C-alpha positions as protocol buffer text, in pm:
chain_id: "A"
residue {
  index: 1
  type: UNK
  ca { x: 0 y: 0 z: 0 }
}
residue {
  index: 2
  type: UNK
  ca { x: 260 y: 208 z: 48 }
}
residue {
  index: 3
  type: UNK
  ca { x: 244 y: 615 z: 115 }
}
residue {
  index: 4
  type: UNK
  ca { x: -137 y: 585 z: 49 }
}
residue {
  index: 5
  type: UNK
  ca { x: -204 y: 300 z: 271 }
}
residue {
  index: 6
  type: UNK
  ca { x: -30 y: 507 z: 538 }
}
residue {
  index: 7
  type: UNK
  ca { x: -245 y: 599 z: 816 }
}
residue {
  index: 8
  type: UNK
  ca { x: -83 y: 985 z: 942 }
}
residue {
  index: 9
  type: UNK
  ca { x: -179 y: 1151 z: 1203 }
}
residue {
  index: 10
  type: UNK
  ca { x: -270 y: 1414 z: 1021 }
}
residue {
  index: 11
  type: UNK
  ca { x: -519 y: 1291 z: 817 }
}
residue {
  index: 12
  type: UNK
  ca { x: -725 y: 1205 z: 1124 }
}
residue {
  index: 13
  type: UNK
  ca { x: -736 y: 1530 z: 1327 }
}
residue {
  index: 14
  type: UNK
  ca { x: -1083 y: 1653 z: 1208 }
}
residue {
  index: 15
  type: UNK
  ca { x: -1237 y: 1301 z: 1319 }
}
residue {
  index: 16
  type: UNK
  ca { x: -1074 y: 1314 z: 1668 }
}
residue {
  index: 17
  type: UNK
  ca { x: -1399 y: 1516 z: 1839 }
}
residue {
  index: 18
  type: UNK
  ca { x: -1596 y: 1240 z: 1671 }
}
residue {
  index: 19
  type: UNK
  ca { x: -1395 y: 1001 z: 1767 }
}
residue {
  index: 20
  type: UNK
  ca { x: -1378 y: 1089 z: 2129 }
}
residue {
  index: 21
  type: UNK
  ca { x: -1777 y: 1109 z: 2140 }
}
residue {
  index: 22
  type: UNK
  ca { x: -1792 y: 762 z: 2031 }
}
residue {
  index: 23
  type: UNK
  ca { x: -1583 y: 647 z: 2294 }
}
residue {
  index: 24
  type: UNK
  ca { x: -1796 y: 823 z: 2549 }
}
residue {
  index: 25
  type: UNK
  ca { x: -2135 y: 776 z: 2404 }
}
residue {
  index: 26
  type: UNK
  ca { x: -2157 y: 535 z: 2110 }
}
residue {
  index: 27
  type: UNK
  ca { x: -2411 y: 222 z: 2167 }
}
residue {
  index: 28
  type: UNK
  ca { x: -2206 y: 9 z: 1957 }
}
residue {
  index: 29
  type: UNK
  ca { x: -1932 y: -175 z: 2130 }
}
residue {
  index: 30
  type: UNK
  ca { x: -1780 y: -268 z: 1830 }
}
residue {
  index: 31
  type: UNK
  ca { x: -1795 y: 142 z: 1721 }
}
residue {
  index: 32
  type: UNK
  ca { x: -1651 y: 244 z: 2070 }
}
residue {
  index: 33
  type: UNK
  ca { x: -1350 y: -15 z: 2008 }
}
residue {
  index: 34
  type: UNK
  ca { x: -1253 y: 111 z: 1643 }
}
residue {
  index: 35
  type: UNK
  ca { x: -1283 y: 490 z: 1805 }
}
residue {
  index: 36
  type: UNK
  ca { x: -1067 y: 390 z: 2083 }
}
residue {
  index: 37
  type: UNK
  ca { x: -796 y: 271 z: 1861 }
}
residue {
  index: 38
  type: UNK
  ca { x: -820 y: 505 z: 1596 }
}
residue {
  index: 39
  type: UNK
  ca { x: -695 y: 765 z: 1903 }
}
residue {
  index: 40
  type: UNK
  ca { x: -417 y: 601 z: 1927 }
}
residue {
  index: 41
  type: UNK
  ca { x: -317 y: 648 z: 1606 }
}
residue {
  index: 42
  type: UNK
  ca { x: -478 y: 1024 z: 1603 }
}
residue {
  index: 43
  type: UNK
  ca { x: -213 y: 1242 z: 1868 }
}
residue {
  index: 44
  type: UNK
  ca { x: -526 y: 1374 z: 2052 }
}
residue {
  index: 45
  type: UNK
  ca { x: -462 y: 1641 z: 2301 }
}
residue {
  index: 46
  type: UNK
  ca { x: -403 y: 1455 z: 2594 }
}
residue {
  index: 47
  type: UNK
  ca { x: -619 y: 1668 z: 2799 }
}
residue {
  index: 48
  type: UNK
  ca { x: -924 y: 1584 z: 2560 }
}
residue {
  index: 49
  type: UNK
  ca { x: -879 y: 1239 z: 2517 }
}
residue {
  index: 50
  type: UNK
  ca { x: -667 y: 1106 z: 2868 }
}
residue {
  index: 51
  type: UNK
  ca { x: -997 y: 1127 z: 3092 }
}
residue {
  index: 52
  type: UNK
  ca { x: -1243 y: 959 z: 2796 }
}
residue {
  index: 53
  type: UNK
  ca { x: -977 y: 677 z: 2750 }
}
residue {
  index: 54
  type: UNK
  ca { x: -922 y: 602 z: 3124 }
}
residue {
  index: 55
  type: UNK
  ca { x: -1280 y: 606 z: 3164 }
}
residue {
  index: 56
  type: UNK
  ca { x: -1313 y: 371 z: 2885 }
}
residue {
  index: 57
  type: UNK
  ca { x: -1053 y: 124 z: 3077 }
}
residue {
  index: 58
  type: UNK
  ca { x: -1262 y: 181 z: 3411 }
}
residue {
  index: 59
  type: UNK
  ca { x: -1625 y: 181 z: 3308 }
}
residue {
  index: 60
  type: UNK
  ca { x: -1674 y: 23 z: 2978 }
}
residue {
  index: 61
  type: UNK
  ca { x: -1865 y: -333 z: 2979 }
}
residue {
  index: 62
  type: UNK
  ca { x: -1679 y: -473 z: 2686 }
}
residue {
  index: 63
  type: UNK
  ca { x: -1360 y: -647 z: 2781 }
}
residue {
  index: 64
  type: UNK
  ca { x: -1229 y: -528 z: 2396 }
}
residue {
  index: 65
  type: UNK
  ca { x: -1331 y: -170 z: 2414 }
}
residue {
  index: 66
  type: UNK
  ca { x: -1114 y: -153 z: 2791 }
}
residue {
  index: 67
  type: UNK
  ca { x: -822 y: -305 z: 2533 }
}
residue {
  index: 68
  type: UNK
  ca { x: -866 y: -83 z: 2268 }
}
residue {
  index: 69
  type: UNK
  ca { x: -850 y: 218 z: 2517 }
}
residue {
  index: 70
  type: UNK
  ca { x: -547 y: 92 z: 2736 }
}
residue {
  index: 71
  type: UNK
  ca { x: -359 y: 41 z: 2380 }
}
residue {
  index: 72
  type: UNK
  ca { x: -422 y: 414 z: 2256 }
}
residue {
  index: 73
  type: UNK
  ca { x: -304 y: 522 z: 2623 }
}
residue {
  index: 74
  type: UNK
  ca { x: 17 y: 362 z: 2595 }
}
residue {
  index: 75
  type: UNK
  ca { x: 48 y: 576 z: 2264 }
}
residue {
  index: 76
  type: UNK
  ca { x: 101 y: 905 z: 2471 }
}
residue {
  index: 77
  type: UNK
  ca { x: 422 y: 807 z: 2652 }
}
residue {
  index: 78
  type: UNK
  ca { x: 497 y: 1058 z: 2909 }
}
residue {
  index: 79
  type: UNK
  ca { x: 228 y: 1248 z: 2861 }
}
residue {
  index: 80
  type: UNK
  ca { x: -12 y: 984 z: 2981 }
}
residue {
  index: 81
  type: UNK
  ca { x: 99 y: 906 z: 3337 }
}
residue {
  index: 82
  type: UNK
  ca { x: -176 y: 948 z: 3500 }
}
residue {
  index: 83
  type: UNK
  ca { x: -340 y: 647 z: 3354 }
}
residue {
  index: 84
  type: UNK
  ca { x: -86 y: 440 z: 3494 }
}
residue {
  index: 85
  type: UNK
  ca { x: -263 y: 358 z: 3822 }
}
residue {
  index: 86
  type: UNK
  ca { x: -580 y: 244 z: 3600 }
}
residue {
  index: 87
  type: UNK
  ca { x: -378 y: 82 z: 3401 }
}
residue {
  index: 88
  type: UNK
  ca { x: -232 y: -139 z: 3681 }
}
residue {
  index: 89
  type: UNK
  ca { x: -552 y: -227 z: 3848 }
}
């Protein structure tokens, strides 16, 4: 696929609002799962997307939507410790 099958960062940042809403309030586990690991890819501003991903880890009632979400967190590095004690529970 190449540069076209390439998915950027870039390319993403107008979805991330939408993206983050579907994390939050999307019936769809399946939907709340793609969103979740579509932010990892997207370098959302941690302070948007930190508390809707740790809530996602916390709260959600599908076992692959808590994966999805822990995966994207480990995306911010640094910037992402304070999902660390969620992350460890």
């Amino acid at each position: 696929l190449g540069k076209a099958g390439m998915r950027r960062s870039r390319d993403i940042k107008g979805a991330i609002p939408t993206l983050l809403k579907m994390v939050k309030d999307e019936p769809d586990s399946n939907a709340r799962r793609a969103a979740a690991g579509a932010l990892g890819y997207a370098s959302p501003d941690p302070k948007d997307a930190l508390p809707i991903l740790i809530n996602a880890v916390k709260e959600d009632k599908d076992f692959g939507v808590k994966i999805a979400a822990a995966s994207a967190l480990g995306y911010f590095g640094p910037e992402g410790k304070e999902a660390i004690p969620v992350l460890r529970e």
